[in-house]
Amino acid sequence: MQEEFRILGVDPGLANSGWGIIAVQGSKLRPLAYGSISTDSKEELPLRLARIYDEFAAVILKYVPAELSIETIYHKGNPKSSLSTAQARGVALVAAARSSLVVNEYAPSAIKQAVVGTGSATKQQVQFMVRSLLELNHTPEPNHAADALAAAICHAHLRRYNGLVQEGRGLVSGTEGRG
């Protein structure tokens, strides 16, 4: 039997940072926990960032993931939003580094591609596929948690694919293997 491997997925944000932990055993994915870290816009920035760090550190300590899968910054044309997301993302990266997690970064479109099959998937499509792939009887809420689970699923899929390619069991090209 293959050993269980845990991945922490993160959808960073200053107001809401989603997180999700999945266990991977072979091709089987199992959700362990998920949630969202919310901060109050009335609080000073250092206190908000400290809260995000403390909560990510607590999640890592409780569930002991081996790797982090985190979204890169999506530049929506709003520099202030991108900056605050980058700050929250940096705090998550520090928490991962302090716990010696291997960090994997994916663009939002790459996560959507790996989970839904198209990089332009809607939030609802991502939520539906997360629910289906993790065999949940409900849609993960809030949507930041669903996005974090999607980041973890993306990494699990790519990690497994890369392992198969390294073992020589990757995709068959041309006519090799056909008979």
C-alpha positions as a Markdown table, in Angstrom:
| # | Residue | x | y | z |
|---|---|---|---|---|
| 1 | Met | 0.0 | 0.0 | 0.0 |
| 2 | Gln | 1.3 | 3.5 | -0.9 |
| 3 | Glu | 2.1 | 5.9 | 1.8 |
| 4 | Glu | -0.2 | 8.9 | 2.5 |
| 5 | Phe | 1.1 | 12.3 | 1.5 |
| 6 | Arg | -0.5 | 15.6 | 2.7 |
| 7 | Ile | -0.7 | 18.8 | 0.7 |
| 8 | Leu | -1.8 | 22.2 | 2.0 |
| 9 | Gly | -3.5 | 24.3 | -0.7 |
| 10 | Val | -3.7 | 28.1 | -0.2 |
| 11 | Asp | -5.7 | 30.8 | -1.9 |
| 12 | Pro | -4.1 | 33.9 | -0.4 |
| 13 | Gly | -5.8 | 37.1 | 0.4 |
| 14 | Leu | -5.6 | 39.8 | 3.1 |
| 15 | Ala | -9.3 | 39.8 | 3.9 |
| 16 | Asn | -9.8 | 36.1 | 3.4 |
| 17 | Ser | -7.1 | 33.4 | 2.9 |
| 18 | Gly | -8.5 | 30.0 | 2.0 |
| 19 | Trp | -6.8 | 26.9 | 3.0 |
| 20 | Gly | -7.4 | 23.2 | 2.4 |
| 21 | Ile | -5.5 | 20.0 | 3.4 |
| 22 | Ile | -5.8 | 16.9 | 1.3 |
| 23 | Ala | -4.3 | 13.4 | 1.8 |
| 24 | Val | -3.0 | 11.7 | -1.3 |
| 25 | Gln | -2.5 | 7.9 | -1.5 |
| 26 | Gly | -1.7 | 6.7 | -5.0 |
| 27 | Ser | -4.5 | 8.3 | -7.2 |
| 28 | Lys | -6.9 | 8.6 | -4.3 |
| 29 | Leu | -7.6 | 12.1 | -2.9 |
| 30 | Arg | -9.2 | 12.6 | 0.5 |
| 31 | Pro | -10.1 | 15.9 | 2.1 |
| 32 | Leu | -8.9 | 16.3 | 5.7 |
| 33 | Ala | -9.9 | 19.9 | 6.5 |
| 34 | Tyr | -10.5 | 23.3 | 5.0 |
| 35 | Gly | -11.4 | 26.8 | 6.0 |
| 36 | Ser | -10.7 | 30.4 | 5.6 |
| 37 | Ile | -8.7 | 32.9 | 7.7 |
| 38 | Ser | -10.5 | 36.2 | 7.8 |
| 39 | Thr | -9.1 | 39.5 | 9.0 |
| 40 | Asp | -10.9 | 42.8 | 9.8 |
| 41 | Ser | -10.1 | 45.7 | 7.5 |
| 42 | Lys | -10.3 | 48.0 | 10.6 |
| 43 | Glu | -7.3 | 46.3 | 12.1 |
| 44 | Glu | -3.7 | 47.6 | 11.4 |
| 45 | Leu | -1.9 | 45.7 | 8.7 |
| 46 | Pro | 0.8 | 44.1 | 10.9 |
| 47 | Leu | -1.9 | 42.6 | 13.2 |
| 48 | Arg | -3.8 | 41.2 | 10.2 |
| 49 | Leu | -0.6 | 39.7 | 8.8 |
| 50 | Ala | 0.3 | 38.2 | 12.2 |
| 51 | Arg | -3.2 | 36.6 | 12.5 |
| 52 | Ile | -2.8 | 35.0 | 9.0 |
| 53 | Tyr | 0.7 | 33.7 | 9.9 |
| 54 | Asp | -0.5 | 32.4 | 13.3 |
| 55 | Glu | -3.5 | 30.6 | 11.8 |
| 56 | Phe | -1.4 | 29.1 | 8.9 |
| 57 | Ala | 1.2 | 27.9 | 11.4 |
| 58 | Ala | -1.5 | 26.3 | 13.5 |
| 59 | Val | -3.0 | 24.5 | 10.5 |
| 60 | Ile | 0.5 | 23.2 | 9.5 |
| 61 | Leu | 1.2 | 22.0 | 13.0 |
| 62 | Lys | -2.2 | 20.2 | 13.3 |
| 63 | Tyr | -2.3 | 18.5 | 9.9 |
| 64 | Val | 1.5 | 18.1 | 9.2 |
| 65 | Pro | 1.4 | 18.6 | 5.4 |
| 66 | Ala | 4.6 | 17.8 | 3.5 |
| 67 | Glu | 4.1 | 20.4 | 0.7 |
| 68 | Leu | 2.4 | 23.7 | 0.0 |
| 69 | Ser | 0.5 | 24.5 | -3.2 |
| 70 | Ile | -0.2 | 28.2 | -3.5 |
| 71 | Glu | -1.7 | 30.5 | -6.1 |
| 72 | Thr | 0.5 | 33.1 | -7.7 |
| 73 | Ile | -0.7 | 36.6 | -7.8 |
| 74 | Tyr | -3.3 | 37.4 | -10.5 |
| 75 | His | -2.9 | 41.0 | -11.6 |
| 76 | Lys | -6.4 | 42.3 | -12.1 |
| 77 | Gly | -5.4 | 45.8 | -12.8 |
| 78 | Asn | -5.8 | 46.8 | -9.2 |
| 79 | Pro | -2.4 | 47.4 | -7.7 |
| 80 | Lys | -3.7 | 47.9 | -4.2 |
| 81 | Ser | -5.5 | 44.5 | -4.3 |
| 82 | Ser | -2.5 | 42.8 | -5.8 |
| 83 | Leu | -0.2 | 44.3 | -3.1 |
| 84 | Ser | -2.5 | 43.1 | -0.2 |
| 85 | Thr | -2.8 | 39.7 | -1.7 |
| 86 | Ala | 1.0 | 39.5 | -2.1 |
| 87 | Gln | 1.5 | 40.4 | 1.6 |
| 88 | Ala | -0.9 | 37.6 | 2.7 |
| 89 | Arg | 0.8 | 35.3 | 0.3 |
| 90 | Gly | 4.2 | 36.2 | 1.7 |
| 91 | Val | 3.0 | 35.4 | 5.2 |
| 92 | Ala | 1.8 | 31.9 | 4.1 |
| 93 | Leu | 5.2 | 31.3 | 2.4 |
| 94 | Val | 7.0 | 32.2 | 5.6 |
| 95 | Ala | 4.8 | 29.8 | 7.6 |
| 96 | Ala | 5.6 | 27.1 | 5.1 |
| 97 | Ala | 9.3 | 27.8 | 5.2 |
| 98 | Arg | 9.4 | 27.8 | 9.0 |
| 99 | Ser | 7.8 | 24.3 | 8.8 |
| 100 | Ser | 10.2 | 23.1 | 6.0 |
| 101 | Leu | 7.3 | 22.5 | 3.6 |
| 102 | Val | 8.2 | 22.2 | -0.1 |
| 103 | Val | 6.6 | 25.1 | -1.9 |
| 104 | Asn | 4.8 | 24.8 | -5.3 |
| 105 | Glu | 3.3 | 27.8 | -7.0 |
| 106 | Tyr | 0.6 | 27.8 | -9.7 |
| 107 | Ala | -1.1 | 30.5 | -11.7 |
| 108 | Pro | -4.9 | 30.5 | -11.1 |
| 109 | Ser | -5.4 | 29.5 | -14.7 |
| 110 | Ala | -3.1 | 26.5 | -14.3 |
| 111 | Ile | -5.1 | 25.4 | -11.2 |
| 112 | Lys | -8.4 | 25.7 | -13.1 |
| 113 | Gln | -6.9 | 23.8 | -16.0 |
| 114 | Ala | -5.7 | 20.9 | -13.8 |
| 115 | Val | -9.0 | 20.7 | -11.8 |
| 116 | Val | -11.7 | 21.6 | -14.4 |
| 117 | Gly | -10.0 | 21.1 | -17.7 |
| 118 | Thr | -10.0 | 24.7 | -18.8 |
| 119 | Gly | -8.0 | 27.7 | -17.5 |
| 120 | Ser | -11.0 | 30.0 | -17.9 |
| 121 | Ala | -13.3 | 28.0 | -15.6 |
| 122 | Thr | -15.8 | 29.8 | -13.4 |
| 123 | Lys | -15.8 | 29.7 | -9.6 |
| 124 | Gln | -18.9 | 27.5 | -9.7 |
| 125 | Gln | -17.2 | 25.0 | -12.1 |
| 126 | Val | -14.1 | 24.9 | -9.8 |
| 127 | Gln | -16.4 | 24.3 | -6.7 |
| 128 | Phe | -18.3 | 21.6 | -8.6 |
| 129 | Met | -15.1 | 19.7 | -9.6 |
| 130 | Val | -13.6 | 20.1 | -6.1 |
| 131 | Arg | -16.7 | 18.6 | -4.6 |
| 132 | Ser | -16.7 | 15.7 | -7.2 |
| 133 | Leu | -13.0 | 14.9 | -7.0 |
| 134 | Leu | -13.0 | 14.9 | -3.2 |
| 135 | Glu | -16.3 | 13.0 | -3.1 |
| 136 | Leu | -17.8 | 15.6 | -0.8 |
| 137 | Asn | -21.6 | 15.6 | -0.2 |
| 138 | His | -21.6 | 19.4 | -0.1 |
| 139 | Thr | -19.8 | 22.3 | -1.8 |
| 140 | Pro | -16.9 | 23.6 | 0.2 |
| 141 | Glu | -17.6 | 27.0 | 1.6 |
| 142 | Pro | -16.4 | 29.7 | 1.6 |
| 143 | Asn | -15.3 | 29.8 | -2.0 |
| 144 | His | -11.7 | 30.7 | -0.8 |
| 145 | Ala | -11.5 | 27.3 | 0.8 |
| 146 | Ala | -12.7 | 25.6 | -2.4 |
| 147 | Asp | -10.0 | 27.5 | -4.3 |
| 148 | Ala | -7.4 | 26.4 | -1.8 |
| 149 | Leu | -8.6 | 22.7 | -2.2 |
| 150 | Ala | -8.3 | 23.2 | -5.9 |
| 151 | Ala | -4.7 | 24.4 | -5.5 |
| 152 | Ala | -4.0 | 21.2 | -3.5 |
| 153 | Ile | -5.7 | 19.0 | -6.1 |
| 154 | Cys | -3.8 | 20.7 | -8.9 |
| 155 | His | -0.5 | 19.9 | -7.2 |
| 156 | Ala | -1.5 | 16.3 | -6.4 |
| 157 | His | -2.4 | 15.7 | -10.1 |
| 158 | Leu | 0.8 | 17.3 | -11.4 |
| 159 | Arg | 2.9 | 15.5 | -8.7 |
| 160 | Arg | 1.4 | 12.2 | -9.7 |
| 161 | Tyr | 1.9 | 12.9 | -13.4 |
| 162 | Asn | 5.5 | 13.9 | -12.9 |
| 163 | Gly | 6.1 | 10.8 | -10.9 |
| 164 | Leu | 4.7 | 8.6 | -13.6 |
| 165 | Val | 6.8 | 10.3 | -16.3 |
| 166 | Gln | 9.9 | 9.8 | -14.2 |
| 167 | Glu | 9.0 | 6.1 | -13.8 |
| 168 | Gly | 8.6 | 5.8 | -17.5 |
| 169 | Arg | 4.8 | 5.3 | -17.3 |
| 170 | Gly | 3.8 | 8.7 | -18.7 |
| 171 | Leu | 1.6 | 9.3 | -21.7 |
| 172 | Val | 2.1 | 7.1 | -24.7 |
| 173 | Ser | 3.2 | 9.1 | -27.8 |
| 174 | Gly | 2.9 | 8.1 | -31.4 |
| 175 | Thr | 2.2 | 4.4 | -31.9 |
| 176 | Glu | 4.3 | 3.1 | -29.1 |
| 177 | Gly | 2.5 | 0.7 | -26.8 |
| 178 | Arg | -0.4 | 0.3 | -29.2 |
| 179 | Gly | -1.1 | -3.1 | -30.5 |
